XYZ file of C-alpha atoms in Angstrom:
314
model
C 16.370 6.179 -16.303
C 17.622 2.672 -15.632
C 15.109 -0.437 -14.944
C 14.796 -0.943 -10.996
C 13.084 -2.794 -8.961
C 10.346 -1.830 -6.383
C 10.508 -4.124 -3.674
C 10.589 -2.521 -0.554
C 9.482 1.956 0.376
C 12.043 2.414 2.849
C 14.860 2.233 -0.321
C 12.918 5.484 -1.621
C 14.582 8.728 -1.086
C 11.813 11.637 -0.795
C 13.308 13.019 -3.730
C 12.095 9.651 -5.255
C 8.914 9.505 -3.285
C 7.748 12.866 -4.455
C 9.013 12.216 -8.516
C 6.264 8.918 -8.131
C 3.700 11.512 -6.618
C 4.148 13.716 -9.676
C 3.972 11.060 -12.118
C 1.245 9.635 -10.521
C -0.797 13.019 -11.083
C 0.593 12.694 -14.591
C -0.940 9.655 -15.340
C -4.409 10.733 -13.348
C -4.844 14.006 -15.719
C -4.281 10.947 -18.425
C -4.503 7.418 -17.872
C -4.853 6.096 -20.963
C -1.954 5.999 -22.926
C 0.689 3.687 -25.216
C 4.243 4.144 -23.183
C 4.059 0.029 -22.700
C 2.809 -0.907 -25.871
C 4.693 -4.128 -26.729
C 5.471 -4.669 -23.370
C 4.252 -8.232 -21.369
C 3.498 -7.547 -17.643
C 3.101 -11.161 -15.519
C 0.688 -10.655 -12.342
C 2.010 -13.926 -10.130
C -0.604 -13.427 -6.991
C 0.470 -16.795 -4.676
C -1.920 -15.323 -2.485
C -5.439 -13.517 -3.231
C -6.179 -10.286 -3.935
C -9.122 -8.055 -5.659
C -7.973 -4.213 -5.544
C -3.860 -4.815 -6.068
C -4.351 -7.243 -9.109
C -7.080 -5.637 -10.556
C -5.664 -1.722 -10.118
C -2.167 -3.587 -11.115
C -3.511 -5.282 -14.279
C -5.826 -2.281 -15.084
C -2.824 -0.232 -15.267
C -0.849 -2.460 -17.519
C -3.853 -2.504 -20.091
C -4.090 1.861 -19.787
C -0.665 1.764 -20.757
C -0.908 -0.288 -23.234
C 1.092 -3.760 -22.146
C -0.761 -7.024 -21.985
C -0.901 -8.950 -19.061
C -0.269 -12.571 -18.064
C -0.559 -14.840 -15.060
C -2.424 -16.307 -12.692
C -4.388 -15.492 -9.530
C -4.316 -18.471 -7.860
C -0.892 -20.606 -7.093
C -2.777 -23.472 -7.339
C -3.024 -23.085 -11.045
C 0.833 -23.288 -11.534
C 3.382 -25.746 -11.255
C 4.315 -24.702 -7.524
C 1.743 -27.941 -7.058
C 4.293 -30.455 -8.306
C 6.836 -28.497 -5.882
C 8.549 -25.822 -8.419
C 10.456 -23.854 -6.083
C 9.840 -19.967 -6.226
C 13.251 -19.073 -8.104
C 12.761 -21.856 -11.022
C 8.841 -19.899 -11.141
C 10.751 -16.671 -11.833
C 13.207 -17.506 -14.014
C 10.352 -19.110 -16.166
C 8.540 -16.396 -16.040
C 11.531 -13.931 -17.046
C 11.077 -15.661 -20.136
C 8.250 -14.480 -21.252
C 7.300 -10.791 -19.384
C 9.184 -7.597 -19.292
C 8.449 -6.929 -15.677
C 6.892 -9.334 -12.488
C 4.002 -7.602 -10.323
C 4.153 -10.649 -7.330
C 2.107 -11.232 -3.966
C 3.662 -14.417 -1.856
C 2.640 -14.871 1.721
C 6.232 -15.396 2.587
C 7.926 -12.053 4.236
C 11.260 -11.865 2.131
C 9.948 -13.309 -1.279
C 9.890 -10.428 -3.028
C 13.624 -9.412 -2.232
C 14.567 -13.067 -2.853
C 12.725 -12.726 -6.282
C 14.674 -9.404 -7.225
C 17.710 -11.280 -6.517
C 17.235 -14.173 -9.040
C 15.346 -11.924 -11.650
C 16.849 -10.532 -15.049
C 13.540 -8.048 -14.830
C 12.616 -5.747 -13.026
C 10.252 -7.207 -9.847
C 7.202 -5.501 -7.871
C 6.429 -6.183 -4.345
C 2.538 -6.439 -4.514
C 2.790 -7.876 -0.757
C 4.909 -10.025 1.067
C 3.234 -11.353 4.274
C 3.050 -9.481 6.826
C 6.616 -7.500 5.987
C 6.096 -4.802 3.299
C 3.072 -3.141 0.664
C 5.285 -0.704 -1.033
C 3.061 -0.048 -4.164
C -0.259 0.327 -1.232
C 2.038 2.782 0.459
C 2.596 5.239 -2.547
C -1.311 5.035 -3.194
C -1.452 6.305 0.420
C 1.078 8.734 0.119
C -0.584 9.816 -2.843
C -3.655 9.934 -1.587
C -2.645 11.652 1.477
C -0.607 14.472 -0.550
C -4.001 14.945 -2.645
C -6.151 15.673 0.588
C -4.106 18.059 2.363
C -1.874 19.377 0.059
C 0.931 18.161 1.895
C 3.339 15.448 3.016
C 4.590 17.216 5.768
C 3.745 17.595 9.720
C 0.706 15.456 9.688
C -0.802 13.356 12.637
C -1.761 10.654 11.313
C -3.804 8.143 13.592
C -3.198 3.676 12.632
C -5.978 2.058 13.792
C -6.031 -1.847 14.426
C -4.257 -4.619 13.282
C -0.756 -2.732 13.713
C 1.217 -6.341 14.077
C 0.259 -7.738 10.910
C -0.598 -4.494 8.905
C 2.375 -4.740 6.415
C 0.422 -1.075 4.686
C 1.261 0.558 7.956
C 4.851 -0.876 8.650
C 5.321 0.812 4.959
C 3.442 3.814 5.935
C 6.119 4.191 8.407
C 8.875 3.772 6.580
C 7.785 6.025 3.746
C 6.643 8.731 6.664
C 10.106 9.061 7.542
C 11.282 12.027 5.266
C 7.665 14.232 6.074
C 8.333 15.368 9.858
C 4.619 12.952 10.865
C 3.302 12.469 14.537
C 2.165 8.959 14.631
C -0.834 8.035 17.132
C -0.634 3.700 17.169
C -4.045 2.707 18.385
C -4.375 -0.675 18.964
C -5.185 -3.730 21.458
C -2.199 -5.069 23.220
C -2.521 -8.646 20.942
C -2.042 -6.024 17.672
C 0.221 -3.392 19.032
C 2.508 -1.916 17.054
C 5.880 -4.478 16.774
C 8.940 -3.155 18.736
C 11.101 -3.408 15.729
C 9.004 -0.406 14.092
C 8.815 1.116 17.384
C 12.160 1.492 17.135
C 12.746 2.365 13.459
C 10.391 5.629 14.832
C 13.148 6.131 17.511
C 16.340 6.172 14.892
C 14.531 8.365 12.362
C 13.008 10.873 15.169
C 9.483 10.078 14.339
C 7.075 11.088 16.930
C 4.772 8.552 17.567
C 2.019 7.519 20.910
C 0.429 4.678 21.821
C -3.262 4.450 22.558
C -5.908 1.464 23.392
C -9.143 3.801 23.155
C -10.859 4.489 20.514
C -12.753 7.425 21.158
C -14.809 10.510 19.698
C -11.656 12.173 21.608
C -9.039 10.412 21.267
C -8.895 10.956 17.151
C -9.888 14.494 17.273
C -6.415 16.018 16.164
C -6.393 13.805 13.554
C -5.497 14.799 9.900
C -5.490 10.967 8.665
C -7.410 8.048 10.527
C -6.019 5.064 8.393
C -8.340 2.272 9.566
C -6.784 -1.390 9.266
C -8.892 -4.835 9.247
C -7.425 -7.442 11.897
C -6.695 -9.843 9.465
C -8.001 -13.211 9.894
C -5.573 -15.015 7.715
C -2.652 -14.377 10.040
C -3.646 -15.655 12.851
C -2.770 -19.324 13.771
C -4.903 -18.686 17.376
C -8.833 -18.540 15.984
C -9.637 -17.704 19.698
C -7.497 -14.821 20.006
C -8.809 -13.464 16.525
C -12.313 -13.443 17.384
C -11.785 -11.602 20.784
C -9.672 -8.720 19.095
C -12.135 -8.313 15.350
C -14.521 -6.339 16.491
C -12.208 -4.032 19.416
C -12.108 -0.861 17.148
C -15.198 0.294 14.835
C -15.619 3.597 13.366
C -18.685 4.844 13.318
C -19.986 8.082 11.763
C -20.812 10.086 14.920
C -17.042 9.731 16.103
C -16.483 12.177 13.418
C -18.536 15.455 15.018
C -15.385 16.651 16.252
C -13.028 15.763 13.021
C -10.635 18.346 11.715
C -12.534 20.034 8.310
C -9.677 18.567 6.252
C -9.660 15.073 8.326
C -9.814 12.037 5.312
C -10.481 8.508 6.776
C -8.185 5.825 4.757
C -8.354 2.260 4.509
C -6.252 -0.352 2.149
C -9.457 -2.236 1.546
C -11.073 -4.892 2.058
C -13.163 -4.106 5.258
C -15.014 -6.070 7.446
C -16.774 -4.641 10.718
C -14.090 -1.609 11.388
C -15.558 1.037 9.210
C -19.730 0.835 9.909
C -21.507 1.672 6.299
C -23.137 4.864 7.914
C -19.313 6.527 7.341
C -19.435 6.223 3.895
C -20.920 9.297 2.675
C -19.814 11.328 5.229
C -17.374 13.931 3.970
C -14.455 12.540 5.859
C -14.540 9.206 4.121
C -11.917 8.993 1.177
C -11.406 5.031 1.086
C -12.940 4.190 -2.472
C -11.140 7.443 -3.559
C -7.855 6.211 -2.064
C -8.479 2.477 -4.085
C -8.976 4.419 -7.672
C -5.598 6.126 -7.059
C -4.072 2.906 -7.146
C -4.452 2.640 -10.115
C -2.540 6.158 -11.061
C 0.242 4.995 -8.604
C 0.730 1.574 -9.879
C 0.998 3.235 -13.518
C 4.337 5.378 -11.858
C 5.185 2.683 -10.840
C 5.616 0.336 -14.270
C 7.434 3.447 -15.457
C 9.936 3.739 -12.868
C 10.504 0.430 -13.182
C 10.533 -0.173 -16.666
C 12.993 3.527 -17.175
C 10.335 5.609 -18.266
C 11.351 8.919 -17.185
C 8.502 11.463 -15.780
C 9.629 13.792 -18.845
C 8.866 11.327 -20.998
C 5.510 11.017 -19.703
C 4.638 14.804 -19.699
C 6.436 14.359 -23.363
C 4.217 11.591 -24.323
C 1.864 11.656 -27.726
C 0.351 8.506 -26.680
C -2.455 9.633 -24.949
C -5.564 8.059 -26.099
């Protein structure tokens, strides 16, 4: 395998989607292993984060790498106005492969560009989550056995909700119904309204929230309306609390139903939903970690044989 980048899901064949599944289940039979040993990962998080840089640093240290940078851009030399491809190239230096969050849509792909390593999209604004979307699609393929002819319900902030844009995207090869329930303010954008229409993915719009209305479901993914995106405070506080699960919406769930959620929450997922069986968010977060390990292989042209091969397991 060659080194790649992983920048943005919708490059991804589902040849490609389902070899990262499989390796992923690799690496959860055994996460602990030596395939990076020698290796220098750099975590550059310009904006903050608990589950991505922990799972993605976590993953690094299973696999045997060490891990460097920092966690808050305030700590680096973007202060005294370093531009973003001068960061890189400094840090190309020193690491064999970037793991980077910017709040600028377009940062990662501009990073990729200027890079001699291999770069991963931890987040980019409001744009793209690609390493959150195979811990989805992972998760999702580990709860019903399947990729294929799901309805799968997005709940909330649809606008900003880069993990469902990717959802989407990645959704594409897997036959899905979509069900986009949202307030008008956080509808789904047209521009991934119509990405549905040139693949042929089914998709309808909703603004209720009901008991009924997510009966059919096979995955509720509940979003957070994201306070950081707004530049209108008034028009964030009268859309936060529109959508709230609650634990007696889910009488009339499908048996194999799973609620998802990228984490962190705030009011949309009331605590009383936690152990009910449907609930599969802290589950979804640990698979990150088996996902994110895939993907410093792919990246880094480890090959999936060479992981079933491996003698490194510790």
């Amino acid at each position: 395998m060659e080194k790649q980048n992983f920048v943005t899901i919708s490059d991804l064949t589902k040849d490609q989607l389902l070899y990262l599944i499989r390796m992923a289940e690799e690496f959860e039979r055994h996460p602990n292993r030596e395939l990076l040993k020698g290796k220098v990962v750099a975590t550059l998080f310009f904006e903050p984060s608990t589950r991505t840089q922990l799972s993605f640093q976590t993953a690094a240290n299973r696999l045997g790498a060490r891990v460097i940078g920092f966690s808050d851009a305030k700590t680096s030399s973007t202060t005294k106005g370093e531009t973003l491809k001068d960061t890189i190239l400094m840090v190309s230096n020193y690491a064999d492969i970037i793991v980077m969050r910017h709040y600028i849509e377009g940062a990662a792909q501009y990073a990729s560009e200027v890079a001699p390593v291999p770069i991963v999209n931890a987040g980019d604004g409001a744009h793209m989550h690609p390493s959150q979307c195979l811990l989805d699609l992972y998760s999702i393929y580990k709860t019903q056995g399947t990729l294929d002819n799901l309805n799968i319900y997005l709940v909330g902030d649809l606008r900003y909700g880069r993990t469902v844009h990717s959802l989407i995207m990645a959704m594409r090869h897997f036959n899905p119904t979509f069900h986009f329930i949202a307030p008008k303010e956080l509808a789904m954008p047209d521009e991934y309204k119509l990405y549905c229409d040139q693949h042929h993915i089914r998709y309808v719009e909703h603004t209720q929230f009901t008991e009924e209305e997510i009966a059919d479901a096979d995955i509720l993914y509940m979003t957070r309306v994201q306070k950081e995106r707004f530049s209108d405070l008034m028009e964030y506080e009268r859309v936060k609390d529109v959508y709230i699960l609650k634990a007696d919406m889910l009488k009339n769930a499908k048996p194999n139903m799973k609620v998802l959620h990228p984490l962190p929450r705030v009011n949309e997922i009331a605590y009383d939903v936690d152990d009910n069986p449907h609930a599969y968010y802290i589950q979804q977060a640990k698979n990150g970690l088996y996902a994110r390990e895939a993907i410093y292989c792919y990246c880094l042209g480890i090959s999936l044989e060479e992981v079933k091969n491996d003698t490194t397991i510790i």
